[in-house]
XYZ file of C-alpha atoms in Angstrom:
526
model
C 216.963 69.075 -261.521
C 218.225 68.533 -264.410
C 215.362 68.174 -267.906
C 214.579 64.901 -268.144
C 215.685 63.616 -271.427
C 212.501 61.890 -272.159
C 210.143 65.154 -271.595
C 213.213 67.117 -272.920
C 215.092 65.500 -274.849
C 217.120 68.620 -277.204
C 217.466 70.509 -273.729
C 218.786 67.103 -272.253
C 221.393 67.272 -274.706
C 222.672 70.836 -274.759
C 222.258 71.019 -271.365
C 225.213 67.389 -270.970
C 227.629 70.189 -273.373
C 227.762 73.363 -270.770
C 230.798 73.822 -269.156
C 230.784 72.520 -265.524
C 229.684 74.778 -263.008
C 231.854 73.602 -260.177
C 234.748 75.991 -258.714
C 238.281 74.622 -259.365
C 240.319 73.571 -257.331
C 244.352 74.859 -257.283
C 247.077 73.093 -255.260
C 248.836 75.050 -252.446
C 252.729 75.466 -252.787
C 252.558 72.969 -249.608
C 250.876 70.326 -251.576
C 252.926 70.695 -254.848
C 255.949 68.525 -255.362
C 257.561 68.355 -258.601
C 259.184 65.163 -257.845
C 255.548 63.619 -257.116
C 253.000 65.781 -259.320
C 249.419 65.287 -259.185
C 247.038 63.042 -260.874
C 244.868 65.151 -262.440
C 241.621 63.051 -262.147
C 239.704 62.037 -265.576
C 236.657 63.660 -266.310
C 233.908 61.642 -266.220
C 232.476 60.215 -269.657
C 230.034 62.121 -271.375
C 226.298 60.395 -271.689
C 225.198 58.735 -274.761
C 222.252 60.456 -276.584
C 219.969 58.772 -279.290
C 218.760 61.631 -279.723
C 221.975 62.666 -282.393
C 221.631 59.640 -284.081
C 217.965 60.749 -284.990
C 218.657 64.213 -284.949
C 222.555 64.701 -286.369
C 222.366 68.732 -287.296
C 223.237 68.863 -283.467
C 226.703 68.212 -283.779
C 226.734 70.544 -286.184
C 229.156 72.632 -283.731
C 226.796 76.761 -284.698
C 224.197 74.927 -283.926
C 225.137 73.434 -280.425
C 226.347 77.250 -280.350
C 223.312 78.740 -280.799
C 221.121 76.827 -278.727
C 223.580 76.900 -275.283
C 222.984 81.023 -275.652
C 219.332 80.547 -276.346
C 219.346 78.252 -272.779
C 221.235 80.846 -270.834
C 218.986 80.942 -268.730
C 218.050 77.634 -267.633
C 221.730 77.068 -267.074
C 221.789 79.913 -264.298
C 218.337 78.584 -262.597
C 219.674 75.092 -262.371
C 222.452 76.615 -260.419
C 220.566 78.659 -258.355
C 218.490 75.027 -257.534
C 221.044 73.490 -256.628
C 221.936 75.739 -254.464
C 219.041 76.416 -253.101
C 217.815 72.471 -252.723
C 214.406 70.463 -253.624
C 211.220 71.171 -254.197
C 209.504 71.296 -251.378
C 206.248 68.700 -250.484
C 203.184 70.582 -251.874
C 201.824 69.722 -248.601
C 203.991 71.869 -246.575
C 203.731 74.895 -248.685
C 200.253 74.970 -248.208
C 200.760 74.706 -244.579
C 203.344 77.320 -244.620
C 200.293 79.916 -247.478
C 198.241 78.874 -243.578
C 200.633 79.856 -240.942
C 200.927 83.188 -243.237
C 197.656 84.147 -243.102
C 197.426 83.172 -239.275
C 200.387 85.411 -238.630
C 198.736 88.304 -240.780
C 195.687 88.047 -238.542
C 197.244 87.821 -235.425
C 199.532 90.955 -236.326
C 196.269 92.847 -237.585
C 194.416 92.087 -234.194
C 197.688 93.287 -232.243
C 198.166 96.112 -234.386
C 194.364 96.887 -233.716
C 194.997 96.543 -229.829
C 197.815 99.449 -230.029
C 195.513 101.862 -231.948
C 192.390 101.908 -229.788
C 194.912 101.670 -226.128
C 193.894 104.913 -223.960
C 196.540 107.402 -223.639
C 197.862 106.952 -220.055
C 196.945 110.398 -218.267
C 200.570 110.887 -217.101
C 201.940 110.758 -221.079
C 201.665 114.170 -223.376
C 199.867 113.732 -226.592
C 203.154 114.088 -228.297
C 205.173 111.454 -226.440
C 202.258 108.751 -226.431
C 202.156 108.733 -230.232
C 206.055 108.293 -230.420
C 205.001 105.203 -228.739
C 202.470 103.997 -230.191
C 204.901 104.670 -233.038
C 207.297 102.494 -231.988
C 204.892 99.778 -230.068
C 203.555 99.520 -233.859
C 207.033 99.216 -235.375
C 207.991 96.770 -232.899
C 205.352 93.938 -233.947
C 205.818 94.724 -237.346
C 209.216 93.502 -237.449
C 208.498 90.544 -234.743
C 206.045 89.714 -237.405
C 207.254 90.013 -240.457
C 210.498 88.026 -238.584
C 208.111 84.736 -238.164
C 207.337 85.294 -241.726
C 210.731 84.397 -242.772
C 210.717 80.968 -243.016
C 207.324 80.303 -244.499
C 208.006 83.473 -246.824
C 211.016 81.394 -247.835
C 209.914 78.004 -248.405
C 206.786 79.832 -250.822
C 209.591 81.071 -252.969
C 211.394 77.809 -252.922
C 208.426 76.038 -254.498
C 207.338 79.134 -256.903
C 210.895 79.403 -257.979
C 210.574 75.374 -258.808
C 207.344 75.978 -260.535
C 209.278 78.726 -262.607
C 212.029 76.628 -263.720
C 209.693 73.718 -264.689
C 207.506 76.678 -266.822
C 211.357 77.057 -268.387
C 212.404 74.087 -269.163
C 208.861 74.065 -271.712
C 209.774 77.436 -273.235
C 213.565 76.500 -273.782
C 212.975 73.333 -275.671
C 210.644 74.981 -277.755
C 213.525 77.749 -278.281
C 215.415 75.086 -279.055
C 212.869 72.866 -281.089
C 212.746 75.929 -283.865
C 216.350 76.644 -283.293
C 216.749 72.395 -285.276
C 214.258 73.661 -287.648
C 216.231 76.157 -289.036
C 219.051 74.468 -289.072
C 217.860 71.210 -291.063
C 216.069 74.002 -293.471
C 219.201 75.548 -294.427
C 218.304 79.166 -292.424
C 220.555 81.073 -289.852
C 220.422 79.847 -286.856
C 221.595 82.826 -285.366
C 218.600 84.556 -286.396
C 214.989 83.011 -286.332
C 212.016 84.564 -286.944
C 208.853 83.579 -286.043
C 206.917 81.168 -288.170
C 202.989 80.781 -288.250
C 201.783 77.027 -289.128
C 198.965 78.515 -291.991
C 197.790 74.886 -292.710
C 197.693 73.889 -288.915
C 195.167 77.349 -288.819
C 193.071 75.903 -292.915
C 192.679 72.605 -290.657
C 191.958 74.048 -287.226
C 188.917 76.246 -289.218
C 188.156 73.186 -291.330
C 187.557 71.406 -287.806
C 186.211 74.229 -286.016
C 183.259 74.419 -289.140
C 182.553 70.579 -287.915
C 182.345 71.003 -284.436
C 179.952 74.422 -284.810
C 177.420 72.095 -287.217
C 177.491 69.893 -284.056
C 177.041 72.292 -281.822
C 174.048 74.035 -283.697
C 172.135 71.053 -283.616
C 172.415 69.951 -279.898
C 171.472 73.604 -279.028
C 168.496 72.698 -280.488
C 167.881 69.845 -279.313
C 167.766 67.674 -275.923
C 171.196 66.188 -275.936
C 172.287 64.282 -273.534
C 176.021 62.645 -275.081
C 178.125 64.276 -277.261
C 181.658 62.511 -278.808
C 184.005 64.624 -280.504
C 187.023 61.914 -279.792
C 189.749 62.227 -282.396
C 188.617 64.825 -284.305
C 192.557 66.339 -283.746
C 190.572 69.595 -282.279
C 192.543 72.508 -281.585
C 189.579 74.339 -279.321
C 186.578 74.295 -277.939
C 183.935 76.484 -278.305
C 182.406 78.480 -275.537
C 179.121 77.730 -276.581
C 179.525 74.380 -275.486
C 178.684 75.480 -272.000
C 175.212 76.176 -273.485
C 174.448 72.113 -274.053
C 172.865 72.524 -269.827
C 170.927 69.430 -270.978
C 174.871 67.212 -271.405
C 175.422 64.264 -269.135
C 178.359 62.769 -270.936
C 181.010 64.343 -273.178
C 183.938 62.599 -274.269
C 186.684 64.884 -276.088
C 189.799 62.257 -275.813
C 192.189 62.091 -278.174
C 192.492 65.435 -280.028
C 194.904 68.343 -279.347
C 193.662 70.208 -276.853
C 195.318 72.960 -274.991
C 192.780 74.827 -272.832
C 189.859 73.591 -271.642
C 187.389 77.074 -271.502
C 185.529 78.192 -268.588
C 182.247 78.324 -269.871
C 182.183 74.073 -269.390
C 181.387 75.207 -265.744
C 177.830 75.860 -266.747
C 176.960 72.047 -267.645
C 175.919 71.536 -264.414
C 174.386 67.998 -265.484
C 177.470 66.488 -266.861
C 178.374 63.422 -265.454
C 180.799 61.880 -267.555
C 183.929 64.275 -268.935
C 186.966 62.532 -270.884
C 189.906 65.000 -271.852
C 192.301 61.789 -272.204
C 195.250 62.173 -274.519
C 194.983 65.683 -275.355
C 197.788 68.867 -274.873
C 196.470 70.056 -271.326
C 198.654 71.550 -269.241
C 196.243 72.687 -266.690
C 192.326 72.194 -266.200
C 190.091 75.337 -265.486
C 189.027 76.527 -262.139
C 185.781 76.621 -262.989
C 186.154 72.523 -263.312
C 185.176 72.776 -259.593
C 181.326 73.493 -260.318
C 180.987 70.454 -261.615
C 178.645 68.882 -258.750
C 177.089 66.167 -260.439
C 180.445 64.869 -262.132
C 181.017 61.283 -261.502
C 183.683 60.181 -264.012
C 186.934 61.896 -264.827
C 189.223 60.974 -267.165
C 192.595 63.521 -267.707
C 194.513 60.426 -268.457
C 197.825 61.303 -271.196
C 198.110 65.290 -270.723
C 200.453 67.604 -269.703
C 199.247 68.097 -266.320
C 201.339 69.820 -263.805
C 199.573 69.987 -261.240
C 195.420 69.692 -260.547
C 193.272 73.367 -259.448
C 192.611 72.806 -255.704
C 189.069 73.516 -256.608
C 188.580 70.558 -258.615
C 187.488 68.871 -254.569
C 184.595 70.961 -255.320
C 183.356 67.696 -257.439
C 182.436 65.709 -254.182
C 180.199 63.646 -256.731
C 182.987 61.746 -258.233
C 183.432 58.088 -258.401
C 186.206 57.415 -260.768
C 189.105 59.875 -261.444
C 192.023 58.866 -263.923
C 194.918 61.365 -263.774
C 197.406 58.750 -264.942
C 200.102 59.591 -267.863
C 201.237 63.009 -266.705
C 203.753 65.063 -265.102
C 201.742 65.657 -261.655
C 204.505 66.874 -259.147
C 201.569 66.878 -255.793
C 197.791 66.771 -255.060
C 195.385 69.179 -253.363
C 195.950 69.180 -249.917
C 192.538 68.907 -249.150
C 191.650 66.040 -251.999
C 190.686 63.718 -249.982
C 188.717 65.606 -246.937
C 185.778 66.863 -250.359
C 186.464 63.583 -252.652
C 185.198 61.026 -250.000
C 182.733 59.318 -252.471
C 185.925 58.181 -255.104
C 185.985 54.722 -255.580
C 188.804 54.188 -258.680
C 191.642 56.681 -258.049
C 194.878 56.057 -261.080
C 197.623 58.508 -260.566
C 200.263 56.357 -262.403
C 202.770 57.525 -264.372
C 203.617 61.264 -262.786
C 206.141 62.565 -259.996
C 204.066 62.453 -257.577
C 206.903 62.526 -254.500
C 203.673 61.577 -251.245
C 200.707 61.426 -250.575
C 198.375 63.814 -248.696
C 197.404 63.401 -245.235
C 193.892 63.491 -246.188
C 194.304 60.507 -248.576
C 193.311 58.606 -245.401
C 189.380 60.521 -245.659
C 188.769 59.222 -249.087
C 187.222 55.474 -247.740
C 185.075 55.028 -250.406
C 188.268 53.869 -252.517
C 188.137 50.695 -253.837
C 190.962 50.548 -255.860
C 194.080 53.159 -255.972
C 196.856 53.072 -258.796
C 200.399 54.843 -258.015
C 202.804 52.897 -259.989
C 205.664 54.786 -262.112
C 205.639 57.866 -259.411
C 208.916 58.851 -256.729
C 206.626 58.104 -254.212
C 209.480 58.396 -251.234
C 206.555 56.699 -248.649
C 202.795 56.687 -247.574
C 201.216 58.639 -245.023
C 200.142 56.814 -241.488
C 196.507 57.605 -242.509
C 196.738 55.314 -245.078
C 195.471 52.448 -242.830
C 192.146 54.446 -242.524
C 191.669 53.390 -245.903
C 189.657 50.078 -244.560
C 187.548 49.584 -248.516
C 190.300 49.841 -250.464
C 190.655 46.239 -252.032
C 193.582 46.629 -255.323
C 196.544 48.826 -254.523
C 199.584 49.623 -256.905
C 203.052 51.165 -255.462
C 205.104 48.700 -258.037
C 207.696 50.710 -260.207
C 208.434 53.972 -257.183
C 211.978 52.019 -258.016
C 214.978 53.642 -254.952
C 212.262 56.149 -253.782
C 210.553 53.854 -252.193
C 211.969 51.742 -248.983
C 209.427 51.072 -246.643
C 205.762 50.857 -245.756
C 203.862 52.149 -242.715
C 202.745 49.950 -240.244
C 199.219 50.857 -240.686
C 198.614 49.231 -244.066
C 197.993 46.298 -241.617
C 194.961 47.849 -241.327
C 193.398 47.711 -244.483
C 191.490 44.453 -244.309
C 189.918 44.465 -246.721
C 193.411 44.826 -249.348
C 193.031 41.828 -251.878
C 195.631 42.797 -254.341
C 198.925 44.744 -253.274
C 201.583 45.486 -255.744
C 205.291 45.638 -254.378
C 207.446 45.288 -257.099
C 210.187 47.551 -258.746
C 211.034 49.451 -255.424
C 213.485 49.181 -253.032
C 211.942 48.128 -249.893
C 213.977 45.948 -247.489
C 211.552 44.819 -244.886
C 207.430 44.472 -244.924
C 206.337 44.829 -242.105
C 205.082 42.812 -239.175
C 201.605 44.279 -239.469
C 200.786 42.681 -243.513
C 199.814 39.577 -241.605
C 197.043 41.274 -240.669
C 195.494 40.753 -244.241
C 193.207 38.882 -244.251
C 191.997 38.929 -247.648
C 194.947 39.607 -249.588
C 195.515 36.681 -252.517
C 197.853 38.986 -254.660
C 201.125 39.916 -253.570
C 203.992 41.055 -256.021
C 207.075 41.714 -254.307
C 209.522 41.435 -257.400
C 212.753 43.434 -257.741
C 213.074 44.601 -254.638
C 216.329 43.604 -252.060
C 213.937 41.923 -249.129
C 215.238 40.513 -245.924
C 212.075 40.245 -244.070
C 210.882 37.956 -245.056
C 213.829 36.182 -247.498
C 213.442 35.421 -251.195
C 212.989 31.694 -250.339
C 209.556 32.522 -248.441
C 208.321 35.212 -250.789
C 208.520 32.455 -253.559
C 205.982 30.475 -251.472
C 203.774 32.649 -252.533
C 201.197 35.074 -249.932
C 200.414 32.748 -247.577
C 203.747 32.031 -246.741
C 204.536 35.469 -246.379
C 201.940 35.988 -243.576
C 202.820 33.132 -242.075
C 206.187 34.126 -242.144
C 205.322 37.677 -240.142
C 203.158 35.683 -238.232
C 205.474 33.226 -236.520
C 208.343 36.219 -236.868
C 206.289 38.504 -234.797
C 205.630 35.550 -231.755
C 209.570 35.442 -231.874
C 209.717 39.059 -231.057
C 206.268 38.695 -228.055
C 207.950 36.115 -226.836
C 210.893 37.456 -226.082
C 209.698 40.998 -225.185
C 207.617 38.900 -222.688
C 210.065 38.360 -219.205
C 210.678 42.320 -219.825
C 207.003 43.194 -220.260
C 206.324 40.290 -216.369
C 209.274 41.805 -214.705
C 207.824 45.454 -215.524
C 204.587 44.733 -213.787
C 203.727 45.645 -210.117
C 202.217 44.160 -207.264
C 201.924 40.540 -208.628
C 203.054 37.223 -207.778
C 206.120 35.143 -209.490
C 202.745 32.631 -209.342
C 200.183 35.129 -210.929
C 203.020 36.084 -213.212
C 203.053 32.911 -214.444
C 200.119 32.078 -214.217
C 198.831 34.902 -216.643
C 201.710 34.555 -218.961
C 201.381 30.849 -219.721
C 197.353 31.534 -220.329
C 198.339 34.487 -223.036
C 201.032 32.195 -224.532
C 198.803 29.551 -225.210
C 195.564 31.935 -226.902
C 198.288 33.369 -229.008
C 199.859 30.301 -230.124
C 196.423 28.161 -229.920
C 195.374 31.063 -232.933
C 198.535 31.217 -235.394
C 199.681 27.506 -235.036
C 197.556 26.536 -237.575
C 198.828 28.981 -240.087
C 202.574 28.557 -239.158
C 202.282 25.348 -239.498
C 200.906 24.892 -242.419
C 204.130 26.999 -243.731
C 206.630 24.950 -241.659
C 204.665 21.432 -242.316
C 202.666 21.912 -245.856
C 199.739 20.231 -245.484
C 196.356 19.940 -243.810
C 197.680 17.370 -241.264
C 201.484 18.994 -240.407
C 202.775 18.760 -236.989
C 203.177 21.466 -234.645
C 206.046 23.613 -234.824
C 208.717 22.368 -233.677
C 210.376 25.692 -232.744
C 206.961 26.877 -230.815
C 207.592 23.180 -228.914
C 211.003 24.568 -228.409
C 209.497 27.865 -226.551
C 207.042 26.257 -224.884
């Protein structure tokens, strides 16, 4: 909830200088003892900010006071959000919106039934109308009460979204104040300054773009490369190049993509990486032929729901942004995506629909804030490379369905807080690379992990077998209608089959060679 020092360096510093919003507690008369004065707790040390070394004017009291006044609205909103709680997951918010729509539809139906209900013969017309008004009022009140919970959830999400925008505006205000202080101006009265040089540069660049545009319109051009041109805008007329198949706009300073891009019905590749985009137009969903989309290295906070309509997408890179959630239906519609990169974002969860992206071969989710994976994740049976590293303290466990990823070859779980791997990981027969560094693993222990992926799988098989052996007597006792001899025969048959399947792997781990002795532990159990 506090501004991230990386994204909002000045704001983070100024917010640390604001007085605490907490309520002070005073000692009562009964608690006070003059002979035993209370030890007042020392205030926590102020965090160290390297920014003061790069921006020395931040230590000027006048500058700090001006900045504190400029972010008073941020401070108040932050205090409110701390009371209300964290931002709800996007899928929950979408579900709340669906529920509201269902309640509205139900209410319309009930009101229609009330209005169209016939007047009882024994009731006067005026009494009948009053009765209908009472019923309508009761119906509306009941529905409003039912909607309260969902409305509150949506309102909390909208408040968090507004807070994110407020942080951006506040950082810009603080930057202007600091620039004024550096130039020796009055920080208390900052005038708006327009960047004339930037405008001149923009006009100069646009002339070049217009030249390329005019040339492209006169021919059947399939590829246009405008990367690295310091572009700040793209003319709407680009939507008229209907023959375009590849458009490269990477490494520019674009803040907006024009809606006219939707007219490029033949476009198959769109490269928008390393720009200043904070959003994508809804019209991007009309690019039905798009196969490769790269929007990495921007400032995207969300993806438009319409992006789900780009059903031809095969490669999608949205890494190095500020995404906190994905569209709820993204998995139901982008079923052809094979490579999905979402690294270096703020994703806390994946929608349940992710399990429908069954064409996925590579999924990169490192450096996010994942709290876990949905149960449906096991449906990604074609997945070969999965990177979940560097989710740090947020990722503490994996679902059992991870064992259903039968084609998984590489799995990176390093730099998380995973204590225990699920037993089902032993079913990943094609797994050849398993990275578990910097995890507080207990199962399997570190001495097994250092032996490599095969040792880990063998350990998990043995552990699962131990559990089954321990559970077998209880299972046998619960069986009804079987004689002791029958139970013993069934148990022996089951145990022999299980051991024959896993003995070679386990013995290989414990004995180390192809001609290793049978596992002593298993012999004891037999």
